Every structure is written in C-alpha cells, then in structure tokens.
GROMACS .gro file of C-alpha atoms in nm:
model
  494
    1MET     CA    1  -1.418  -2.917   1.385
    2GLY     CA    2  -1.099  -2.872   1.582
    3ARG     CA    3  -1.111  -2.747   1.936
    4TYR     CA    4  -0.952  -2.412   2.015
    5ARG     CA    5  -0.967  -2.350   2.386
    6PRO     CA    6  -0.871  -2.011   2.522
    7VAL     CA    7  -0.824  -2.035   2.896
    8SER     CA    8  -0.918  -1.747   3.122
    9SER     CA    9  -0.647  -1.562   3.313
   10HIS     CA   10  -0.522  -1.672   3.654
   11PRO     CA   11  -0.234  -1.579   3.884
   12ALA     CA   12   0.062  -1.757   3.735
   13TYR     CA   13   0.163  -1.978   4.023
   14ALA     CA   14   0.049  -2.155   4.336
   15LEU     CA   15   0.138  -1.974   4.656
   16SER     CA   16   0.152  -2.024   5.027
   17MET     CA   17  -0.101  -1.815   5.217
   18ASP     CA   18   0.133  -1.547   5.354
   19HIS     CA   19   0.289  -1.493   5.012
   20GLU     CA   20  -0.055  -1.491   4.851
   21ASN     CA   21  -0.172  -1.218   5.086
   22ARG     CA   22   0.128  -1.004   5.002
   23LEU     CA   23   0.062  -1.047   4.632
   24GLN     CA   24  -0.304  -0.955   4.673
   25MET     CA   25  -0.188  -0.621   4.809
   26LEU     CA   26   0.026  -0.587   4.497
   27SER     CA   27  -0.234  -0.725   4.257
   28TRP     CA   28  -0.187  -0.432   4.023
   29LEU     CA   29   0.154  -0.584   3.939
   30GLN     CA   30  -0.007  -0.903   3.807
   31LYS     CA   31  -0.064  -0.911   3.431
   32PRO     CA   32  -0.321  -1.134   3.258
   33VAL     CA   33  -0.204  -1.460   3.101
   34ASN     CA   34  -0.413  -1.636   2.837
   35PHE     CA   35  -0.355  -1.985   2.704
   36GLN     CA   36  -0.463  -2.187   2.402
   37GLU     CA   37  -0.482  -2.554   2.308
   38VAL     CA   38  -0.579  -2.698   1.966
   39LEU     CA   39  -0.700  -3.054   1.903
   40ASP     CA   40  -0.830  -3.150   1.557
   41ASN     CA   41  -0.851  -3.525   1.488
   42GLU     CA   42  -0.484  -3.630   1.503
   43HIS     CA   43  -0.348  -3.275   1.498
   44PHE     CA   44  -0.269  -3.170   1.853
   45GLU     CA   45  -0.109  -2.841   1.958
   46PRO     CA   46  -0.076  -2.864   2.335
   47VAL     CA   47  -0.139  -2.575   2.568
   48ARG     CA   48   0.083  -2.269   2.552
   49ALA     CA   49   0.065  -1.904   2.648
   50ASP     CA   50  -0.066  -1.665   2.384
   51TYR     CA   51   0.183  -1.438   2.213
   52TYR     CA   52   0.248  -1.113   2.395
   53ALA     CA   53   0.053  -0.829   2.238
   54GLY     CA   54   0.139  -0.536   2.463
   55PRO     CA   55   0.245  -0.203   2.310
   56PRO     CA   56   0.607  -0.184   2.190
   57GLY     CA   57   0.851   0.045   2.363
   58LYS     CA   58   0.714  -0.029   2.709
   59PRO     CA   59   0.994  -0.232   2.875
   60LEU     CA   60   0.858  -0.190   3.228
   61GLN     CA   61   0.524  -0.335   3.120
   62LEU     CA   62   0.713  -0.627   2.966
   63LEU     CA   63   0.906  -0.672   3.291
   64LEU     CA   64   0.581  -0.694   3.486
   65GLN     CA   65   0.452  -0.950   3.237
   66ALA     CA   66   0.769  -1.155   3.292
   67ARG     CA   67   0.722  -1.125   3.668
   68THR     CA   68   0.377  -1.279   3.629
   69ASP     CA   69   0.485  -1.551   3.386
   70PHE     CA   70   0.800  -1.579   3.175
   71LEU     CA   71   0.623  -1.776   2.901
   72SER     CA   72   0.373  -1.500   2.825
   73MET     CA   73   0.625  -1.223   2.755
   74TRP     CA   74   0.721  -1.333   2.402
   75ARG     CA   75   0.582  -1.181   2.084
   76ALA     CA   76   0.522  -1.389   1.771
   77SER     CA   77   0.827  -1.217   1.619
   78ASP     CA   78   1.050  -1.360   1.894
   79TYR     CA   79   0.992  -1.715   1.763
   80ARG     CA   80   1.252  -1.664   1.489
   81GLU     CA   81   1.627  -1.722   1.448
   82ILE     CA   82   1.729  -1.383   1.578
   83VAL     CA   83   1.943  -1.194   1.824
   84SER     CA   84   1.771  -0.887   1.967
   85GLN     CA   85   1.795  -0.650   2.261
   86ILE     CA   86   1.593  -0.423   2.486
   87ARG     CA   87   1.685  -0.202   2.778
   88ILE     CA   88   1.505  -0.215   3.110
   89LEU     CA   89   1.593   0.065   3.354
   90GLY     CA   90   1.921   0.105   3.165
   91ARG     CA   91   2.011  -0.265   3.187
   92GLN     CA   92   2.079  -0.436   2.855
   93VAL     CA   93   1.885  -0.759   2.795
   94VAL     CA   94   1.990  -0.965   2.491
   95LEU     CA   95   1.781  -1.250   2.347
   96VAL     CA   96   1.988  -1.510   2.158
   97ASN     CA   97   1.763  -1.740   1.954
   98ASN     CA   98   2.004  -1.851   1.683
   99PRO     CA   99   2.183  -2.190   1.705
  100ALA     CA  100   2.515  -2.060   1.571
  101LEU     CA  101   2.521  -1.773   1.819
  102ILE     CA  102   2.405  -2.000   2.101
  103ARG     CA  103   2.712  -2.212   2.025
  104ASP     CA  104   2.924  -1.898   2.054
  105VAL     CA  105   2.779  -1.826   2.398
  106VAL     CA  106   2.784  -2.175   2.550
  107VAL     CA  107   3.097  -2.319   2.382
  108LYS     CA  108   3.328  -2.086   2.192
  109ARG     CA  109   3.310  -1.796   2.440
  110GLN     CA  110   3.195  -1.992   2.742
  111ASP     CA  111   3.454  -1.832   2.971
  112ASN     CA  112   3.281  -1.495   2.919
  113TYR     CA  113   2.928  -1.630   2.961
  114GLU     CA  114   2.966  -1.906   3.221
  115ARG     CA  115   2.794  -1.717   3.505
  116LYS     CA  116   2.427  -1.785   3.566
  117SER     CA  117   2.205  -1.477   3.583
  118PRO     CA  118   2.184  -1.277   3.909
  119GLN     CA  119   1.820  -1.384   3.937
  120MET     CA  120   1.905  -1.756   3.924
  121ARG     CA  121   2.207  -1.723   4.153
  122ARG     CA  122   2.015  -1.523   4.411
  123ALA     CA  123   1.708  -1.746   4.385
  124LEU     CA  124   1.904  -2.063   4.462
  125GLU     CA  125   2.206  -1.959   4.672
  126TYR     CA  126   2.012  -1.980   5.000
  127LEU     CA  127   1.911  -2.336   4.920
  128LEU     CA  128   2.212  -2.471   4.728
  129GLY     CA  129   2.502  -2.256   4.851
  130ASP     CA  130   2.791  -2.293   4.607
  131GLY     CA  131   2.642  -2.606   4.446
  132LEU     CA  132   2.737  -2.692   4.089
  133PHE     CA  133   2.419  -2.553   3.933
  134ILE     CA  134   2.495  -2.191   4.026
  135SER     CA  135   2.871  -2.187   4.091
  136ASP     CA  136   3.133  -2.066   3.844
  137GLY     CA  137   3.509  -2.022   3.813
  138GLU     CA  138   3.743  -2.264   3.988
  139THR     CA  139   3.471  -2.397   4.221
  140TRP     CA  140   3.257  -2.494   3.922
  141ARG     CA  141   3.551  -2.654   3.737
  142GLN     CA  142   3.647  -2.874   4.032
  143ARG     CA  143   3.292  -2.976   4.122
  144ARG     CA  144   3.186  -3.028   3.761
  145ALA     CA  145   3.448  -3.297   3.700
  146LEU     CA  146   3.355  -3.465   4.029
  147VAL     CA  147   2.977  -3.469   3.979
  148ALA     CA  148   2.999  -3.552   3.607
  149ASP     CA  149   3.200  -3.863   3.690
  150ILE     CA  150   2.951  -3.976   3.953
  151VAL     CA  151   2.647  -3.943   3.722
  152HIS     CA  152   2.836  -4.040   3.404
  153MET     CA  153   2.638  -4.233   3.143
  154ASN     CA  154   2.852  -4.542   3.208
  155ARG     CA  155   2.725  -4.549   3.567
  156VAL     CA  156   2.356  -4.523   3.471
  157PRO     CA  157   2.299  -4.899   3.425
  158ALA     CA  158   2.402  -4.953   3.787
  159PHE     CA  159   2.105  -4.742   3.895
  160GLY     CA  160   1.862  -4.933   3.670
  161PRO     CA  161   1.741  -5.170   3.945
  162VAL     CA  162   1.658  -4.869   4.167
  163MET     CA  163   1.449  -4.714   3.886
  164GLU     CA  164   1.275  -5.044   3.808
  165GLN     CA  165   1.196  -5.127   4.170
  166THR     CA  166   1.071  -4.779   4.261
  167ALA     CA  167   0.849  -4.747   3.952
  168GLY     CA  168   0.720  -5.099   4.016
  169GLU     CA  169   0.626  -5.002   4.372
  170LEU     CA  170   0.424  -4.708   4.238
  171VAL     CA  171   0.243  -4.938   3.992
  172GLU     CA  172   0.155  -5.177   4.274
  173ARG     CA  173   0.026  -4.893   4.488
  174TRP     CA  174  -0.189  -4.768   4.201
  175ARG     CA  175  -0.320  -5.121   4.138
  176ALA     CA  176  -0.443  -5.133   4.497
  177MET     CA  177  -0.657  -4.822   4.436
  178PRO     CA  178  -1.019  -4.849   4.315
  179GLU     CA  179  -1.078  -4.831   3.940
  180GLY     CA  180  -1.119  -4.469   3.828
  181THR     CA  181  -0.918  -4.320   4.114
  182THR     CA  182  -0.840  -3.952   4.063
  183LEU     CA  183  -0.507  -3.812   4.181
  184ASN     CA  184  -0.257  -3.535   4.108
  185VAL     CA  185  -0.002  -3.696   3.878
  186LEU     CA  186   0.253  -3.416   3.930
  187HIS     CA  187   0.264  -3.506   4.299
  188GLU     CA  188   0.283  -3.876   4.210
  189MET     CA  189   0.570  -3.824   3.966
  190ALA     CA  190   0.751  -3.596   4.211
  191GLY     CA  191   0.723  -3.867   4.477
  192LEU     CA  192   0.843  -4.132   4.231
  193THR     CA  193   1.147  -3.940   4.107
  194ALA     CA  194   1.232  -3.811   4.455
  195GLU     CA  195   1.240  -4.170   4.579
  196ILE     CA  196   1.452  -4.281   4.283
  197ILE     CA  197   1.703  -3.999   4.322
  198SER     CA  198   1.707  -4.030   4.702
  199ARG     CA  199   1.790  -4.400   4.682
  200SER     CA  200   2.052  -4.325   4.415
  201VAL     CA  201   2.205  -4.024   4.592
  202PHE     CA  202   2.161  -4.127   4.954
  203GLY     CA  203   2.110  -4.502   4.937
  204ASN     CA  204   1.806  -4.645   5.107
  205GLN     CA  205   1.834  -4.418   5.409
  206LEU     CA  206   1.606  -4.129   5.326
  207GLY     CA  207   1.267  -4.298   5.342
  208GLU     CA  208   0.928  -4.200   5.204
  209ASP     CA  209   0.844  -3.937   5.468
  210SER     CA  210   1.173  -3.752   5.437
  211ALA     CA  211   1.166  -3.768   5.056
  212ALA     CA  212   0.813  -3.622   5.063
  213ALA     CA  213   0.925  -3.349   5.305
  214VAL     CA  214   1.210  -3.245   5.073
  215THR     CA  215   0.977  -3.247   4.771
  216ASP     CA  216   0.707  -3.043   4.944
  217SER     CA  217   0.962  -2.796   5.079
  218PHE     CA  218   1.110  -2.737   4.734
  219THR     CA  219   0.761  -2.682   4.591
  220SER     CA  220   0.702  -2.422   4.861
  221TYR     CA  221   1.045  -2.268   4.794
  222GLN     CA  222   0.964  -2.223   4.424
  223ALA     CA  223   0.634  -2.054   4.504
  224LEU     CA  224   0.798  -1.809   4.744
  225ILE     CA  225   1.078  -1.695   4.512
  226ASP     CA  226   1.015  -1.384   4.302
  227SER     CA  227   1.062  -1.430   3.926
  228ILE     CA  228   1.255  -1.105   3.887
  229ASN     CA  229   1.548  -0.968   4.087
  230LEU     CA  230   1.467  -0.597   4.068
  231GLY     CA  231   1.798  -0.506   4.231
  232TYR     CA  232   1.980  -0.618   3.916
  233PHE     CA  233   1.777  -0.386   3.695
  234ILE     CA  234   1.831  -0.083   3.917
  235GLY     CA  235   2.209  -0.114   3.903
  236PHE     CA  236   2.335  -0.394   4.129
  237ASP     CA  237   2.538  -0.617   3.895
  238ASP     CA  238   2.498  -0.919   4.126
  239GLY     CA  239   2.137  -0.844   4.207
  240LEU     CA  240   2.015  -0.825   4.568
  241PRO     CA  241   1.973  -1.111   4.815
  242ILE     CA  242   1.624  -1.254   4.833
  243LEU     CA  243   1.402  -1.167   5.128
  244ARG     CA  244   1.430  -1.462   5.367
  245THR     CA  245   1.075  -1.471   5.498
  246PRO     CA  246   0.977  -1.708   5.780
  247SER     CA  247   0.808  -1.940   5.527
  248LEU     CA  248   1.120  -1.949   5.310
  249ARG     CA  249   1.342  -2.017   5.610
  250ARG     CA  250   1.119  -2.307   5.717
  251SER     CA  251   1.137  -2.465   5.372
  252VAL     CA  252   1.516  -2.441   5.355
  253LYS     CA  253   1.568  -2.564   5.712
  254ARG     CA  254   1.357  -2.874   5.647
  255ILE     CA  255   1.561  -2.959   5.338
  256HIS     CA  256   1.899  -2.889   5.497
  257ARG     CA  257   1.815  -3.079   5.816
  258ILE     CA  258   1.723  -3.394   5.625
  259ILE     CA  259   2.017  -3.386   5.384
  260ASP     CA  260   2.270  -3.292   5.655
  261LYS     CA  261   2.178  -3.596   5.863
  262VAL     CA  262   2.233  -3.830   5.569
  263VAL     CA  263   2.570  -3.672   5.484
  264GLU     CA  264   2.682  -3.691   5.847
  265ASP     CA  265   2.578  -4.057   5.868
  266HIS     CA  266   2.788  -4.131   5.559
  267LEU     CA  267   3.087  -3.945   5.703
  268ALA     CA  268   3.050  -4.156   6.016
  269GLY     CA  269   3.068  -4.472   5.806
  270HIS     CA  270   2.700  -4.564   5.824
  271GLY     CA  271   2.609  -4.497   5.461
  272ASP     CA  272   2.509  -4.709   5.164
  273HIS     CA  273   2.834  -4.788   4.979
  274ASN     CA  274   2.663  -4.778   4.638
  275SER     CA  275   2.516  -4.429   4.673
  276MET     CA  276   2.628  -4.107   4.503
  277VAL     CA  277   2.698  -3.938   4.837
  278GLU     CA  278   2.932  -4.222   4.929
  279LEU     CA  279   3.115  -4.173   4.598
  280LEU     CA  280   3.148  -3.799   4.672
  281ILE     CA  281   3.291  -3.873   5.016
  282ARG     CA  282   3.537  -4.130   4.886
  283ARG     CA  283   3.656  -3.887   4.620
  284GLN     CA  284   3.709  -3.616   4.883
  285GLN     CA  285   3.907  -3.857   5.097
  286ARG     CA  286   4.135  -3.935   4.800
  287ASN     CA  287   4.154  -3.570   4.686
  288PRO     CA  288   4.146  -3.339   4.991
  289GLU     CA  289   4.230  -3.042   4.768
  290LEU     CA  290   3.864  -3.049   4.660
  291LYS     CA  291   3.779  -2.904   5.004
  292LEU     CA  292   3.446  -3.081   5.027
  293ASP     CA  293   3.352  -3.020   5.389
  294VAL     CA  294   3.011  -3.114   5.530
  295ILE     CA  295   2.847  -2.797   5.391
  296ALA     CA  296   2.999  -2.846   5.044
  297LEU     CA  297   2.891  -3.211   5.041
  298ARG     CA  298   2.542  -3.107   5.141
  299ASN     CA  299   2.533  -2.841   4.867
  300GLU     CA  300   2.631  -3.091   4.597
  301ALA     CA  301   2.398  -3.360   4.732
  302ALA     CA  302   2.112  -3.107   4.744
  303THR     CA  303   2.191  -2.991   4.389
  304ILE     CA  304   2.188  -3.347   4.253
  305PHE     CA  305   1.871  -3.426   4.445
  306MET     CA  306   1.678  -3.114   4.340
  307ALA     CA  307   1.786  -3.122   3.976
  308GLY     CA  308   1.751  -3.498   3.961
  309HIS     CA  309   1.394  -3.526   4.082
  310GLU     CA  310   1.225  -3.199   3.985
  311THR     CA  311   1.307  -3.195   3.615
  312THR     CA  312   1.217  -3.561   3.552
  313ALA     CA  313   0.893  -3.530   3.752
  314ALA     CA  314   0.787  -3.231   3.542
  315THR     CA  315   0.879  -3.411   3.218
  316LEU     CA  316   0.679  -3.722   3.306
  317THR     CA  317   0.380  -3.511   3.410
  318TRP     CA  318   0.379  -3.327   3.078
  319ALA     CA  319   0.419  -3.660   2.895
  320TRP     CA  320   0.102  -3.798   3.060
  321TYR     CA  321  -0.087  -3.484   2.955
  322LEU     CA  322   0.035  -3.518   2.596
  323LEU     CA  323  -0.047  -3.890   2.572
  324ALA     CA  324  -0.392  -3.834   2.724
  325ARG     CA  325  -0.475  -3.578   2.456
  326ALA     CA  326  -0.314  -3.781   2.174
  327PRO     CA  327  -0.445  -4.140   2.203
  328TRP     CA  328  -0.309  -4.229   1.857
  329VAL     CA  329   0.042  -4.178   1.996
  330GLU     CA  330  -0.047  -4.363   2.316
  331ARG     CA  331  -0.152  -4.665   2.106
  332SER     CA  332   0.189  -4.670   1.939
  333VAL     CA  333   0.358  -4.657   2.280
  334HIS     CA  334   0.146  -4.946   2.409
  335ALA     CA  335   0.212  -5.154   2.097
  336GLU     CA  336   0.586  -5.100   2.130
  337ILE     CA  337   0.593  -5.200   2.497
  338ALA     CA  338   0.396  -5.517   2.416
  339ARG     CA  339   0.632  -5.601   2.128
  340VAL     CA  340   0.952  -5.543   2.325
  341CYS     CA  341   0.849  -5.665   2.670
  342ALA     CA  342   0.540  -5.885   2.623
  343ASP     CA  343   0.400  -5.933   2.976
  344ARG     CA  344   0.720  -5.883   3.173
  345THR     CA  345   0.799  -5.549   3.334
  346PRO     CA  346   1.030  -5.327   3.125
  347THR     CA  347   1.390  -5.307   3.246
  348ILE     CA  348   1.679  -5.072   3.178
  349GLU     CA  349   1.810  -5.322   2.919
  350ASP     CA  350   1.492  -5.259   2.714
  351VAL     CA  351   1.539  -4.882   2.690
  352PRO     CA  352   1.739  -4.887   2.362
  353GLN     CA  353   1.447  -5.076   2.195
  354LEU     CA  354   1.177  -4.838   2.327
  355ALA     CA  355   1.201  -4.591   2.039
  356TRP     CA  356   0.844  -4.459   2.073
  357CYS     CA  357   0.879  -4.410   2.448
  358LYS     CA  358   1.206  -4.222   2.399
  359ALA     CA  359   1.059  -4.010   2.118
  360VAL     CA  360   0.763  -3.914   2.339
  361ILE     CA  361   1.000  -3.804   2.616
  362GLU     CA  362   1.222  -3.611   2.373
  363GLU     CA  363   0.923  -3.436   2.217
  364THR     CA  364   0.792  -3.358   2.564
  365LEU     CA  365   1.127  -3.199   2.646
  366ARG     CA  366   1.105  -2.996   2.326
  367LEU     CA  367   0.757  -2.861   2.403
  368TYR     CA  368   0.800  -2.828   2.779
  369PRO     CA  369   1.171  -2.795   2.862
  370PRO     CA  370   1.205  -2.826   3.243
  371VAL     CA  371   1.412  -2.507   3.261
  372PRO     CA  372   1.264  -2.302   2.975
  373ILE     CA  373   1.493  -2.001   3.016
  374LEU     CA  374   1.874  -2.028   3.042
  375ALA     CA  375   2.001  -1.689   3.153
  376ARG     CA  376   2.367  -1.590   3.165
  377GLN     CA  377   2.566  -1.280   3.259
  378ASN     CA  378   2.872  -1.180   3.056
  379ARG     CA  379   3.187  -1.066   3.235
  380ARG     CA  380   3.335  -0.860   2.949
  381ALA     CA  381   3.206  -0.651   2.661
  382ASP     CA  382   3.136  -0.855   2.349
  383THR     CA  383   2.947  -0.859   2.021
  384LEU     CA  384   2.684  -1.115   1.919
  385GLY     CA  385   2.556  -1.079   1.565
  386ASP     CA  386   2.533  -0.704   1.513
  387ILE     CA  387   2.469  -0.623   1.881
  388ALA     CA  388   2.740  -0.474   2.100
  389ILE     CA  389   2.699  -0.609   2.454
  390ALA     CA  390   2.808  -0.422   2.764
  391PRO     CA  391   2.963  -0.609   3.060
  392ASN     CA  392   2.719  -0.758   3.311
  393SER     CA  393   2.431  -0.765   3.065
  394LEU     CA  394   2.155  -1.026   3.085
  395ILE     CA  395   2.186  -1.286   2.808
  396LEU     CA  396   1.873  -1.495   2.751
  397ILE     CA  397   1.881  -1.832   2.574
  398VAL     CA  398   1.522  -1.954   2.581
  399PRO     CA  399   1.458  -2.322   2.495
  400TRP     CA  400   1.084  -2.242   2.505
  401LEU     CA  401   1.137  -2.011   2.204
  402LEU     CA  402   1.416  -2.203   2.035
  403HIS     CA  403   1.224  -2.533   2.033
  404ARG     CA  404   0.920  -2.359   1.883
  405THR     CA  405   1.102  -2.175   1.604
  406GLU     CA  406   0.949  -2.281   1.271
  407SER     CA  407   1.272  -2.262   1.071
  408LEU     CA  408   1.418  -2.523   1.309
  409PHE     CA  409   1.111  -2.742   1.374
  410SER     CA  410   0.825  -2.773   1.126
  411GLU     CA  411   0.482  -2.725   1.283
  412PRO     CA  412   0.663  -2.618   1.598
  413HIS     CA  413   0.362  -2.605   1.833
  414ARG     CA  414   0.240  -2.951   1.730
  415PHE     CA  415   0.297  -3.265   1.937
  416LEU     CA  416   0.481  -3.487   1.688
  417PRO     CA  417   0.711  -3.749   1.846
  418GLU     CA  418   0.789  -3.884   1.498
  419ARG     CA  419   1.033  -3.596   1.453
  420PHE     CA  420   1.266  -3.786   1.689
  421MET     CA  421   1.221  -4.132   1.534
  422GLY     CA  422   1.480  -4.317   1.329
  423ASP     CA  423   1.783  -4.115   1.226
  424ARG     CA  424   1.607  -3.778   1.248
  425ARG     CA  425   1.783  -3.543   1.487
  426PRO     CA  426   1.751  -3.167   1.539
  427ALA     CA  427   2.020  -2.936   1.407
  428PRO     CA  428   2.308  -2.876   1.652
  429TYR     CA  429   2.226  -2.623   1.926
  430SER     CA  430   1.860  -2.604   1.821
  431TYR     CA  431   1.744  -2.854   2.085
  432ILE     CA  432   1.884  -2.790   2.432
  433PRO     CA  433   1.644  -2.914   2.704
  434PHE     CA  434   1.946  -2.999   2.923
  435ALA     CA  435   2.140  -2.682   2.825
  436SER     CA  436   2.453  -2.733   2.614
  437GLY     CA  437   2.830  -2.690   2.605
  438PRO     CA  438   3.044  -2.735   2.918
  439ARG     CA  439   2.745  -2.646   3.140
  440VAL     CA  440   2.522  -2.916   2.991
  441CYS     CA  441   2.338  -3.104   3.266
  442PRO     CA  442   2.576  -3.379   3.388
  443GLY     CA  443   2.276  -3.597   3.474
  444LEU     CA  444   2.137  -3.588   3.119
  445HIS     CA  445   2.169  -3.963   3.057
  446PHE     CA  446   2.043  -4.053   3.403
  447GLY     CA  447   1.733  -3.832   3.366
  448LEU     CA  448   1.652  -3.936   3.011
  449THR     CA  449   1.688  -4.307   3.091
  450GLU     CA  450   1.480  -4.268   3.406
  451ALA     CA  451   1.199  -4.087   3.221
  452VAL     CA  452   1.181  -4.343   2.938
  453LEU     CA  453   1.190  -4.640   3.175
  454CYS     CA  454   0.929  -4.500   3.416
  455LEU     CA  455   0.700  -4.407   3.127
  456ALA     CA  456   0.719  -4.763   2.991
  457ILE     CA  457   0.667  -4.935   3.329
  458ILE     CA  458   0.361  -4.724   3.412
  459ALA     CA  459   0.210  -4.714   3.060
  460GLN     CA  460   0.228  -5.093   3.043
  461ARG     CA  461  -0.028  -5.117   3.325
  462PHE     CA  462  -0.226  -4.790   3.314
  463ARG     CA  463  -0.382  -4.529   3.095
  464VAL     CA  464  -0.354  -4.189   3.259
  465ARG     CA  465  -0.657  -3.975   3.168
  466VAL     CA  466  -0.682  -3.596   3.191
  467ALA     CA  467  -1.041  -3.470   3.186
  468GLU     CA  468  -1.115  -3.281   2.864
  469SER     CA  469  -1.275  -3.008   3.072
  470HIS     CA  470  -0.959  -2.953   3.277
  471LYS     CA  471  -0.774  -2.638   3.177
  472VAL     CA  472  -0.405  -2.718   3.182
  473GLU     CA  473  -0.182  -2.411   3.221
  474PRO     CA  474   0.200  -2.413   3.207
  475VAL     CA  475   0.367  -2.200   3.473
  476CYS     CA  476   0.734  -2.106   3.470
  477ARG     CA  477   0.892  -2.045   3.809
  478LEU     CA  478   1.234  -2.203   3.863
  479THR     CA  479   1.105  -2.493   3.653
  480LEU     CA  480   0.812  -2.545   3.414
  481ARG     CA  481   0.511  -2.718   3.569
  482PRO     CA  482   0.134  -2.735   3.516
  483ARG     CA  483  -0.027  -2.480   3.746
  484ASP     CA  484  -0.165  -2.655   4.057
  485GLY     CA  485  -0.042  -2.988   3.921
  486LEU     CA  486  -0.233  -3.221   3.690
  487PRO     CA  487  -0.543  -3.408   3.814
  488VAL     CA  488  -0.584  -3.740   3.632
  489THR     CA  489  -0.796  -4.054   3.642
  490LEU     CA  490  -0.629  -4.396   3.634
  491GLU     CA  491  -0.756  -4.669   3.401
  492ARG     CA  492  -0.610  -5.018   3.436
  493ARG     CA  493  -0.493  -5.191   3.120
  494SER     CA  494  -0.556  -5.562   3.081
   0.00000   0.00000   0.00000
C-alpha cells in the first residue's frame, strides 16, 4: 500500500522568542495548516499543504490563512489556468494563473506591472534599501543592466573554481564526521551557498564567521517579518512601514555592519580584484552617473548576497529531501556521476553532461520554487482576461500554483525529473522559478549551475537520509523552506 501521511497542524514558521510571545497573545489569528505526502513504490508526491476548504465569501478568513501560511490558502479550483479576483477590505486582489496572461503582465505590459507588491517592498526595504530586487523605474533600469552584466552567464565559468573548492571543503568536513552523523542540512546548505556567494561577491575577505552571522541574521529577519501588510488592505497604496523591533534592528545592523566593512575596504583599494563588488566599484568609477555611493553599493551587494545564497540553499535542501524519498532517482544520479566523472570530483566543465542532476534541480524548482509567490502592483487601470483591474491592485502570479496546474504538467504533484530530460521543456511562461520577463532573476545561470554542481559533488560521496518518521513541512515566508530546517543522517558512499 502507498503511504498517505497527514501531518498535524503547527505554527507556520520558526520564531525568535520575543516574536513568539507576541504571537501567542494573538494565537486566535493563527489558522491550522495540514500537509500530506504520498509514497507508493516509485510514485512519490512530496509534501504539500492541503487544499483550502474554508467557506467561500469569507475574504478576511482567507487573509488570516495567508498570514499563517501562503501555501495553504489555495483551493483545488485555483490549480487551473485561470484569472480570478477577490476583494479584501475593498482592495482588489487578482490571481493570474494563465501563461498567456502572465506573459502580458511580465513582458507585454511590464511598464504597468513592474512594481513589486507593497508587502514585498516594505518587508525588504529596511534590509536592502533601493536594491535591485525591490526597486523600480529609472533606479531599477540602471542597476539592472549593471548587475545583469556582473552575473551574466558568460561570467559563470570564472566562478566555477570557487564553487568546486567550497563544495569540496564541505565534503571533507563531512568526511571527518563519524558515520551516521545527524545534522540540519538546511543550515549546511545555507553555510555552503553563503560561502560560495561571499567569495564570489566579496572575494575571500568575508570569512566563515561573518558569512554565518549574515546567514543567521537573515533567517531571523525572515521570521520577524509579517506575511501580510495590513496597511495596504485598509487603504494605504504603498502599505505601511514594518515595525522595527529591537530584534529586527539587531539582525539588520549585523548584516549592514559586515557588508559595509567589505565595501569600504574595496573602495580603499584593499579588495579582491576578481570579486563582484570590485566589478561594481570599477563600473561606478567609469560611469559616475550611476550614483553608486557606499550605501547604494552596500544595497546591491546585500541584494546579490541574499538572493544568491538563500534561494540556492533552499533548492538544495529540497533536492536532498526528494532524493531521500525517491531512491530510484538517486540511483540514476549516482550512475550518471560515475559515468561522467569516474572517481574525480565533478567540475563546472562537467555540468552540461550531468543531465540527471540538472533535471533533479529543475524538478525541485518546479515543486518548491524558492519564491513561490510573485506579487506585483499595477500603476494604471487595465484588463486581464475578462477582469477589469483598478489602479494599485494586488496582482498575484504564483509559481506554486502554476507549476502544479495539471493542464501544464501531467501528474503535477508527483516528483518526476524525467519531465525535464532530453528535449522536453515546459510551455513558455508555465515554468518560472526565477520569475520571467525583464525582471527575471539576473543570477539565474549562476544559481542553476551552482545547484547542479554542488549536488553532484556532494552526491558523489554521500547519501543524505531523511528519517521516514520526520514530518517535513514547507513554510513560505520571504522564501520557501522546510519548517525548522531538515534533519538528515549522512551515509558515506564507497
């Protein structure tokens, strides 16, 4: 018999103690979240939130469900190629889950929909300032060209040795541990990708302690940010600033202090000449009209660092969960690595031949997109499908829904890397783990190459085991992670 595992409800995210105490006082706002996972021989449907089954016509109840966990607010009927709308406190919210209309939003009418949602802007402005991820208008256009050039796909091979060396160091550290060691692989992957991106962005200056401090501070920052900006729904078109609690201030100060020092060292001529920050500084020196002062440089460096390590760490963590539950896929991955690399460590030159490894990463990104909700705010009135949209409405493009729509992906909840093998590719605008259009993630090729290469280097030497009894639960805050991380046991491969 297959295994259907409902998972009992929990608060939807890990919290620091002061934030947890505040939420306990507001526990009536927390809605239950149930999860399911199906494993039947070689048919594996990894964990996901149950469909929302609350009564229709209750938008405030739906809002509270979203505040608890974005992934649990969707009905079965939302997993279709549709455009639909609801109103919450008079604010229009439009769901766009149709590839053709998504293209309209992100490409054809991008000038009307380029702004990120008030929630995302407010959630990140304290940390990232006017960084590329949340900026728009002329600032975005100038910075986009600059950052895109620095992380362009043609530059990725130059960062290959950093990826190889850093992943190799992790393998050696794991090999020094006793057989059967248990650890939190989310923390391990966050440390790995933070070190890779820190060496790439900042050169070799950051160091393990500072990289860990930035990673831990961002984890704390995510936990402290509310999922919903209520000010937007009660009439403030730009939402309201977030409450800067002492805990939040501490997290941001730690991050800014570390990154500022590196930027200032580079400006003083003490930086690594091959790093991304050095490239930013050189470009500013050649093009002073960019107006990249110390704060702007820090904002862009912080944006590259946060986006560059968090999303890849989450992707690799989900990939280890999927491979642990699907050993038939893991065997194919191991066979491919042995065929392509024999006993030598995989390198960036091997990535084009690692088709199974790449397919596993792409299928992981389909099932667990790092940013599962892409929210925009339109400047002007418009029409999408048969829905008239008022200015300053909330437009939701949800990769979590889109990637699990049956008309676009057969057996959409099933882990099936084969759907990305050979010449098979998803229909345009149906698969957008890195967003799409002009605001597509500029580090797409860097992140995808890094994930494939790290997966291959680690899988060559280890099996990563998740206990069958462990209840994995996806949690959507700013990014999509397993709640409380993912405890695993390491098994050496001969």
